[in-house]
């Protein structure tokens, strides 16, 4: 069986990109990811796309292929909300290892900040609630996560100040990344004083709305470009879609199981990981996943974050590009940015945000309200 490697990655800047469309963003990262892999776009025989609020075509992968002028043997839209970026890599891994494809290009992107009316992107997310039992009562994604946060804080002792430290840590990482949307200094006091969005979550506890795109090339072996990164393990698990059907304790989410499967395939444990890139739609999302996956014991991630555990010199450098909280969140590309950053860390290309001697990376994507989970274990090739 062939082994799958990530051979090329690319991302655009995040933030306001009024000169771009969803398709132009896709095209930019497609060309740059192929160049990074050292191959021509005509050598792409697999294409995975996701979804776009501003280009809502039901066959987006075929639209993008047409736009790029390529005719891959396999083209499909594969989507799982915020877990899409990691799921693309997991799916591409299967396509390559089965022999169906040799070079699979994974593209995600949207211009939902400048390509939609103000507030339209947030309004669209309200439709993710259950049409019969949630939407009529005013549910939104922030409100759902606010409910989860209240329960988790009650049960574990996590505090607002702990979550503020998570937001500040990710902002400090983003300040080192030239493409990040938010690079202004942020303090714990700033986070604590920011306006409430969905109690207990405040403005800086929430992910950004951005224009931006990411491209990832998954290949059967090295392609002659940059050093290839091995995909050692992958796992997926979902326990629910709507919050009304989530595990009753609001703590037993699928990330625990998807991570266990990925670590099992890789023959590793959390102790073998040098850097982590974990989905952070809200500060509470990251706190729950870090504990559920096993990087921290239940009830300890808050104090650990306050003490610098997630910083570059900490026990587990995490979301070193700034994550969704500060780098940017442009739909499906939000989670793909985590993959891109993981690859750059393992290649030693992260500049002043580089984790010293990083050889292994854990990447995690989360879609819905802690609904769909995909875990990846990546390793620097010798």
Short mmCIF file of C-alpha atoms in Angstrom, two decimals:
data_model
loop_
_atom_site.label_atom_id
_atom_site.label_comp_id
_atom_site.label_asym_id
_atom_site.label_seq_id
_atom_site.Cartn_x
_atom_site.Cartn_y
_atom_site.Cartn_z
CA UNK A 1 0.00 0.00 0.00
CA UNK A 2 1.27 3.45 -0.94
CA UNK A 3 1.95 5.91 1.88
CA UNK A 4 0.45 9.39 1.81
CA UNK A 5 2.44 12.57 2.40
CA UNK A 6 1.56 16.24 2.49
CA UNK A 7 3.80 17.67 -0.19
CA UNK A 8 2.52 21.21 -0.63
CA UNK A 9 0.65 23.87 1.36
CA UNK A 10 -0.48 27.45 0.80
CA UNK A 11 -2.61 30.13 2.39
CA UNK A 12 -3.70 33.63 1.53
CA UNK A 13 -3.72 36.53 3.93
CA UNK A 14 -6.74 36.63 6.21
CA UNK A 15 -9.03 39.58 6.81
CA UNK A 16 -10.58 41.99 4.34
CA UNK A 17 -9.73 41.03 0.75
CA UNK A 18 -12.33 42.98 -1.27
CA UNK A 19 -10.47 42.40 -4.52
CA UNK A 20 -11.02 38.63 -4.25
CA UNK A 21 -13.90 36.27 -5.02
CA UNK A 22 -14.33 32.78 -3.63
CA UNK A 23 -13.07 31.34 -6.92
CA UNK A 24 -10.05 33.63 -7.17
CA UNK A 25 -9.09 32.66 -3.62
CA UNK A 26 -9.33 28.98 -4.55
CA UNK A 27 -7.21 29.55 -7.66
CA UNK A 28 -4.48 31.38 -5.74
CA UNK A 29 -3.92 28.64 -3.20
CA UNK A 30 -4.28 25.93 -5.86
CA UNK A 31 -1.39 27.35 -7.85
CA UNK A 32 0.72 28.04 -4.77
CA UNK A 33 0.17 24.61 -3.18
CA UNK A 34 1.09 22.91 -6.46
CA UNK A 35 4.22 25.05 -6.78
CA UNK A 36 5.10 24.29 -3.16
CA UNK A 37 4.83 20.59 -3.98
CA UNK A 38 6.96 21.00 -7.09
CA UNK A 39 4.31 19.77 -9.52
CA UNK A 40 2.17 21.24 -12.29
CA UNK A 41 -1.58 21.60 -11.82
CA UNK A 42 -2.07 19.24 -14.79
CA UNK A 43 -0.56 16.48 -12.63
CA UNK A 44 -3.36 16.78 -10.07
CA UNK A 45 -5.58 13.73 -10.47
CA UNK A 46 -7.74 14.30 -7.38
CA UNK A 47 -9.54 17.47 -6.28
CA UNK A 48 -11.40 17.98 -3.01
CA UNK A 49 -13.34 21.16 -2.28
CA UNK A 50 -15.78 22.05 0.47
CA UNK A 51 -18.44 24.75 0.50
CA UNK A 52 -18.71 28.51 0.13
CA UNK A 53 -21.33 30.95 1.38
CA UNK A 54 -20.58 33.35 -1.48
CA UNK A 55 -20.25 30.70 -4.23
CA UNK A 56 -22.98 28.26 -3.12
CA UNK A 57 -22.76 25.86 -6.05
CA UNK A 58 -23.70 22.23 -5.27
CA UNK A 59 -20.79 21.00 -7.42
CA UNK A 60 -18.12 23.41 -6.23
CA UNK A 61 -15.22 21.01 -6.93
CA UNK A 62 -16.21 20.81 -10.58
CA UNK A 63 -16.69 24.57 -10.76
CA UNK A 64 -13.21 25.08 -9.32
CA UNK A 65 -11.68 22.49 -11.69
CA UNK A 66 -13.26 24.32 -14.62
CA UNK A 67 -11.95 27.64 -13.29
CA UNK A 68 -8.44 26.17 -12.99
CA UNK A 69 -8.60 24.51 -16.40
CA UNK A 70 -7.94 21.00 -15.07
CA UNK A 71 -9.84 17.71 -15.43
CA UNK A 72 -8.92 15.49 -12.49
CA UNK A 73 -9.97 11.84 -12.52
CA UNK A 74 -11.61 12.31 -9.11
CA UNK A 75 -13.40 15.48 -7.98
CA UNK A 76 -15.82 15.90 -5.09
CA UNK A 77 -17.02 18.20 -2.35
CA UNK A 78 -16.22 16.80 1.09
CA UNK A 79 -17.52 18.88 3.96
CA UNK A 80 -17.84 18.58 7.73
CA UNK A 81 -18.01 22.19 8.88
CA UNK A 82 -14.89 23.19 10.76
CA UNK A 83 -13.56 19.64 10.54
CA UNK A 84 -13.40 19.90 6.74
CA UNK A 85 -9.70 20.77 6.41
CA UNK A 86 -8.62 17.75 8.43
CA UNK A 87 -11.25 15.56 6.75
CA UNK A 88 -9.89 16.57 3.34
CA UNK A 89 -6.46 15.30 4.38
CA UNK A 90 -7.94 12.11 5.82
CA UNK A 91 -9.92 11.50 2.61
CA UNK A 92 -6.94 12.33 0.38
CA UNK A 93 -4.84 9.91 2.43
CA UNK A 94 -7.35 7.15 1.66
CA UNK A 95 -7.45 8.04 -2.04
CA UNK A 96 -3.66 7.95 -2.30
CA UNK A 97 -3.12 4.83 -0.22
CA UNK A 98 -5.79 2.94 -2.17
CA UNK A 99 -4.03 3.80 -5.44
CA UNK A 100 -6.97 5.77 -6.84
CA UNK A 101 -4.99 9.01 -7.01
CA UNK A 102 -1.40 10.14 -6.89
CA UNK A 103 -1.75 13.88 -6.22
CA UNK A 104 -4.87 15.11 -4.42
CA UNK A 105 -5.35 18.86 -4.14
CA UNK A 106 -7.49 19.98 -1.19
CA UNK A 107 -8.93 23.49 -1.50
CA UNK A 108 -10.97 25.59 0.91
CA UNK A 109 -11.80 29.28 0.83
CA UNK A 110 -14.45 31.97 1.04
CA UNK A 111 -14.80 35.75 1.03
CA UNK A 112 -17.54 35.89 3.63
CA UNK A 113 -16.21 39.08 5.26
CA UNK A 114 -16.36 41.36 2.20
CA UNK A 115 -18.50 39.22 -0.11
CA UNK A 116 -21.57 39.22 2.15
CA UNK A 117 -23.66 41.92 3.78
CA UNK A 118 -22.61 42.84 7.35
CA UNK A 119 -23.94 40.23 9.76
CA UNK A 120 -25.01 37.85 6.98
CA UNK A 121 -22.34 35.24 7.76
CA UNK A 122 -23.36 35.08 11.41
CA UNK A 123 -27.05 34.93 10.44
CA UNK A 124 -26.36 32.02 8.09
CA UNK A 125 -24.79 30.06 10.93
CA UNK A 126 -28.06 30.21 12.87
CA UNK A 127 -29.53 27.82 10.31
CA UNK A 128 -27.23 25.10 11.64
CA UNK A 129 -29.63 24.66 14.55
CA UNK A 130 -32.34 22.01 14.44
CA UNK A 131 -35.12 23.44 12.28
CA UNK A 132 -37.88 22.14 14.56
CA UNK A 133 -36.44 22.15 18.06
CA UNK A 134 -33.76 24.88 18.09
CA UNK A 135 -34.07 27.51 15.36
CA UNK A 136 -37.60 28.64 16.38
CA UNK A 137 -36.20 29.49 19.82
CA UNK A 138 -33.36 31.67 18.54
CA UNK A 139 -30.35 29.32 18.68
CA UNK A 140 -27.09 30.48 17.14
CA UNK A 141 -23.68 28.86 17.04
CA UNK A 142 -22.30 31.27 19.69
CA UNK A 143 -25.35 30.64 21.88
CA UNK A 144 -24.89 26.88 21.62
CA UNK A 145 -21.24 27.16 22.60
CA UNK A 146 -22.23 29.53 25.40
CA UNK A 147 -24.46 26.81 26.85
CA UNK A 148 -21.61 24.30 26.58
CA UNK A 149 -19.24 26.76 28.24
CA UNK A 150 -21.56 27.35 31.20
CA UNK A 151 -21.86 23.63 31.88
CA UNK A 152 -18.14 22.97 31.44
CA UNK A 153 -17.15 25.85 33.70
CA UNK A 154 -19.58 24.62 36.37
CA UNK A 155 -18.24 21.06 36.25
CA UNK A 156 -14.49 21.67 35.93
CA UNK A 157 -13.73 25.02 37.54
CA UNK A 158 -12.67 26.67 34.27
CA UNK A 159 -13.01 30.44 34.65
CA UNK A 160 -13.50 33.46 32.40
CA UNK A 161 -9.95 34.52 33.20
CA UNK A 162 -8.61 31.11 32.16
CA UNK A 163 -10.33 31.46 28.78
CA UNK A 164 -8.95 34.99 28.48
CA UNK A 165 -5.42 33.57 28.79
CA UNK A 166 -6.18 31.23 25.88
CA UNK A 167 -7.30 34.17 23.73
CA UNK A 168 -4.19 36.17 24.64
CA UNK A 169 -1.87 33.25 23.88
CA UNK A 170 -3.32 32.77 20.41
CA UNK A 171 -3.12 36.50 19.75
CA UNK A 172 0.56 36.49 20.70
CA UNK A 173 1.12 33.68 18.20
CA UNK A 174 -0.78 35.58 15.48
CA UNK A 175 1.37 38.66 16.04
CA UNK A 176 4.31 36.61 14.73
CA UNK A 177 2.48 35.62 11.50
CA UNK A 178 2.53 38.11 8.60
CA UNK A 179 -0.76 36.81 7.16
CA UNK A 180 -2.82 36.95 10.37
CA UNK A 181 -5.94 39.10 10.49
CA UNK A 182 -5.45 40.31 14.08
CA UNK A 183 -1.94 41.33 15.11
CA UNK A 184 -2.64 44.07 17.64
CA UNK A 185 -1.57 43.36 21.24
CA UNK A 186 -4.29 41.84 23.44
CA UNK A 187 -4.32 41.60 27.23
CA UNK A 188 -6.30 39.48 29.66
CA UNK A 189 -7.97 42.69 30.80
CA UNK A 190 -8.98 43.46 27.20
CA UNK A 191 -10.62 40.06 26.85
CA UNK A 192 -12.41 40.29 30.19
CA UNK A 193 -13.75 43.76 29.35
CA UNK A 194 -14.92 42.94 25.82
CA UNK A 195 -18.65 42.94 25.13
CA UNK A 196 -20.65 39.76 25.70
CA UNK A 197 -21.68 37.77 22.63
CA UNK A 198 -23.36 34.75 24.23
CA UNK A 199 -22.81 34.50 27.97
CA UNK A 200 -20.29 33.62 29.22
CA UNK A 201 -18.49 34.11 25.89
CA UNK A 202 -17.26 37.59 25.05
CA UNK A 203 -16.03 39.15 21.83
CA UNK A 204 -12.44 37.91 22.11
CA UNK A 205 -13.60 34.40 23.06
CA UNK A 206 -15.04 34.07 19.55
CA UNK A 207 -13.50 33.29 16.17
CA UNK A 208 -13.17 35.95 13.50
CA UNK A 209 -15.08 36.34 10.23
CA UNK A 210 -12.58 36.51 7.40
CA UNK A 211 -11.79 36.35 3.72
CA UNK A 212 -9.12 33.77 2.96
CA UNK A 213 -8.21 30.37 1.53
CA UNK A 214 -5.94 27.39 2.07
CA UNK A 215 -4.52 24.72 -0.23
CA UNK A 216 -3.04 21.34 0.72
CA UNK A 217 -1.47 18.78 -1.64
CA UNK A 218 -1.46 15.13 -0.57
CA UNK A 219 0.71 12.82 -2.68
CA UNK A 220 2.07 9.31 -2.94
CA UNK A 221 5.65 10.07 -1.87
CA UNK A 222 7.87 13.06 -2.42
CA UNK A 223 7.20 15.18 -5.50
CA UNK A 224 10.51 17.00 -5.69
CA UNK A 225 9.34 20.18 -3.97
CA UNK A 226 9.65 20.90 -0.25
CA UNK A 227 10.28 18.10 2.29
CA UNK A 228 7.24 15.83 2.43
CA UNK A 229 5.35 15.38 5.71
CA UNK A 230 4.09 11.90 6.61
CA UNK A 231 0.44 11.43 7.55
CA UNK A 232 0.96 8.79 10.24
CA UNK A 233 -2.57 8.54 11.59
CA UNK A 234 -6.12 9.79 11.11
CA UNK A 235 -9.39 9.32 12.94
CA UNK A 236 -12.96 10.59 12.79
CA UNK A 237 -15.89 10.52 15.21
CA UNK A 238 -19.22 12.29 15.56
CA UNK A 239 -21.62 11.95 18.48
CA UNK A 240 -24.38 14.32 17.31
CA UNK A 241 -25.16 17.16 14.93
CA UNK A 242 -27.48 19.43 16.93
CA UNK A 243 -26.82 20.47 20.51
CA UNK A 244 -30.19 19.07 21.60
CA UNK A 245 -28.84 15.59 20.78
CA UNK A 246 -25.36 16.04 22.29
CA UNK A 247 -24.16 13.80 25.13
CA UNK A 248 -26.08 14.87 28.22
CA UNK A 249 -23.02 15.79 30.26
CA UNK A 250 -21.81 18.16 27.48
CA UNK A 251 -18.31 16.80 28.01
CA UNK A 252 -18.12 13.41 26.28
CA UNK A 253 -17.47 14.59 22.75
CA UNK A 254 -16.11 12.72 19.72
CA UNK A 255 -12.66 14.33 19.87
CA UNK A 256 -11.60 11.79 22.48
CA UNK A 257 -12.40 8.92 20.11
CA UNK A 258 -11.08 10.41 16.87
CA UNK A 259 -7.81 11.24 18.62
CA UNK A 260 -7.52 7.74 20.07
CA UNK A 261 -7.92 6.22 16.60
CA UNK A 262 -5.33 8.55 15.07
CA UNK A 263 -2.80 7.88 17.84
CA UNK A 264 -3.42 4.15 17.55
CA UNK A 265 -2.71 4.16 13.80
CA UNK A 266 0.40 6.27 14.33
CA UNK A 267 1.64 4.15 17.22
CA UNK A 268 1.96 7.25 19.40
CA UNK A 269 0.49 8.95 22.45
CA UNK A 270 0.02 12.59 23.43
CA UNK A 271 3.48 12.46 25.00
CA UNK A 272 5.03 12.08 21.53
CA UNK A 273 3.59 15.37 20.20
CA UNK A 274 5.81 18.45 19.85
CA UNK A 275 3.24 20.96 18.60
CA UNK A 276 -0.56 20.98 18.30
CA UNK A 277 -2.89 22.82 15.93
CA UNK A 278 -6.39 22.39 17.35
CA UNK A 279 -9.69 23.91 16.21
CA UNK A 280 -10.60 26.96 18.27
CA UNK A 281 -13.90 28.41 17.11
CA UNK A 282 -14.23 29.69 20.68
CA UNK A 283 -11.87 29.64 23.65
CA UNK A 284 -14.12 27.02 25.25
CA UNK A 285 -13.73 24.80 22.17
CA UNK A 286 -9.97 24.63 22.59
CA UNK A 287 -10.18 24.14 26.36
CA UNK A 288 -12.58 21.19 26.04
CA UNK A 289 -10.65 19.53 23.23
CA UNK A 290 -7.26 19.83 24.92
CA UNK A 291 -8.65 18.00 27.94
CA UNK A 292 -10.83 15.49 26.07
CA UNK A 293 -8.00 14.47 23.76
CA UNK A 294 -5.75 13.90 26.76
CA UNK A 295 -3.14 16.65 26.55
CA UNK A 296 -4.30 17.93 29.95
CA UNK A 297 -6.21 16.33 32.82
CA UNK A 298 -9.82 17.43 33.26
CA UNK A 299 -9.95 20.77 35.05
CA UNK A 300 -6.27 21.66 34.54
CA UNK A 301 -6.05 23.34 31.13
CA UNK A 302 -7.15 26.75 32.44
CA UNK A 303 -4.39 27.14 35.04
CA UNK A 304 -1.90 25.59 32.60
CA UNK A 305 -2.78 28.14 29.90
CA UNK A 306 -2.42 30.95 32.43
CA UNK A 307 1.07 29.67 33.25
CA UNK A 308 2.15 29.62 29.57
CA UNK A 309 1.69 25.95 28.67
CA UNK A 310 0.42 26.82 25.17
CA UNK A 311 3.19 29.33 24.39
CA UNK A 312 6.20 28.60 22.18
CA UNK A 313 8.31 27.57 25.15
CA UNK A 314 5.47 25.82 26.96
CA UNK A 315 4.61 22.17 27.49
CA UNK A 316 2.44 22.10 24.35
CA UNK A 317 2.84 24.98 21.87
CA UNK A 318 -0.64 25.26 20.37
CA UNK A 319 -2.17 27.11 17.41
CA UNK A 320 1.11 28.77 16.61
CA UNK A 321 -0.37 30.70 13.66
CA UNK A 322 -3.00 32.33 15.89
CA UNK A 323 -5.87 29.95 15.22
CA UNK A 324 -9.40 30.95 14.33
CA UNK A 325 -9.38 33.40 17.22
CA UNK A 326 -6.68 35.65 15.75
CA UNK A 327 -5.28 34.30 12.45
CA UNK A 328 -8.66 34.13 10.73
CA UNK A 329 -11.75 32.04 10.04
CA UNK A 330 -13.07 31.93 6.48
CA UNK A 331 -15.37 28.93 6.69
CA UNK A 332 -13.89 25.57 5.76
CA UNK A 333 -10.48 27.19 5.28
CA UNK A 334 -10.40 27.99 9.00
CA UNK A 335 -9.60 24.40 9.94
CA UNK A 336 -7.34 23.97 6.91
CA UNK A 337 -5.13 26.78 8.20
CA UNK A 338 -4.31 24.52 11.15
CA UNK A 339 -3.04 21.84 8.76
CA UNK A 340 -0.97 24.38 6.81
CA UNK A 341 0.64 25.66 10.00
CA UNK A 342 1.38 22.13 11.21
CA UNK A 343 3.24 21.37 7.99
CA UNK A 344 5.24 24.58 8.20
CA UNK A 345 6.21 23.85 11.78
CA UNK A 346 7.47 20.39 10.83
CA UNK A 347 9.40 21.81 7.88
CA UNK A 348 11.00 24.43 10.10
CA UNK A 349 9.45 27.25 8.03
CA UNK A 350 7.55 29.09 10.77
CA UNK A 351 10.07 31.90 11.33
CA UNK A 352 9.84 33.64 14.69
CA UNK A 353 6.90 31.44 15.72
CA UNK A 354 8.90 28.24 15.08
CA UNK A 355 8.75 25.51 17.73
CA UNK A 356 12.31 24.32 18.22
CA UNK A 357 13.03 20.84 16.81
CA UNK A 358 9.36 20.14 16.05
CA UNK A 359 9.16 16.65 14.56
CA UNK A 360 5.55 15.63 15.31
CA UNK A 361 2.29 17.54 15.12
CA UNK A 362 -1.27 16.81 16.19
CA UNK A 363 -3.98 18.54 14.11
CA UNK A 364 -7.66 18.55 15.03
CA UNK A 365 -10.78 19.80 13.26
CA UNK A 366 -14.23 20.28 14.80
CA UNK A 367 -17.47 20.93 12.93
CA UNK A 368 -20.80 22.09 14.30
CA UNK A 369 -21.15 22.38 18.07
CA UNK A 370 -18.38 19.93 18.96
CA UNK A 371 -20.20 17.61 16.54
CA UNK A 372 -17.83 16.27 13.85
CA UNK A 373 -14.23 15.56 14.86
CA UNK A 374 -11.22 14.64 12.72
CA UNK A 375 -7.72 14.06 14.12
CA UNK A 376 -4.42 13.85 12.25
CA UNK A 377 -0.91 12.86 13.34
CA UNK A 378 1.82 14.35 11.17
CA UNK A 379 5.55 13.65 11.26
CA UNK A 380 8.60 15.25 9.68
CA UNK A 381 10.22 12.81 7.24
CA UNK A 382 13.82 11.93 8.06
#
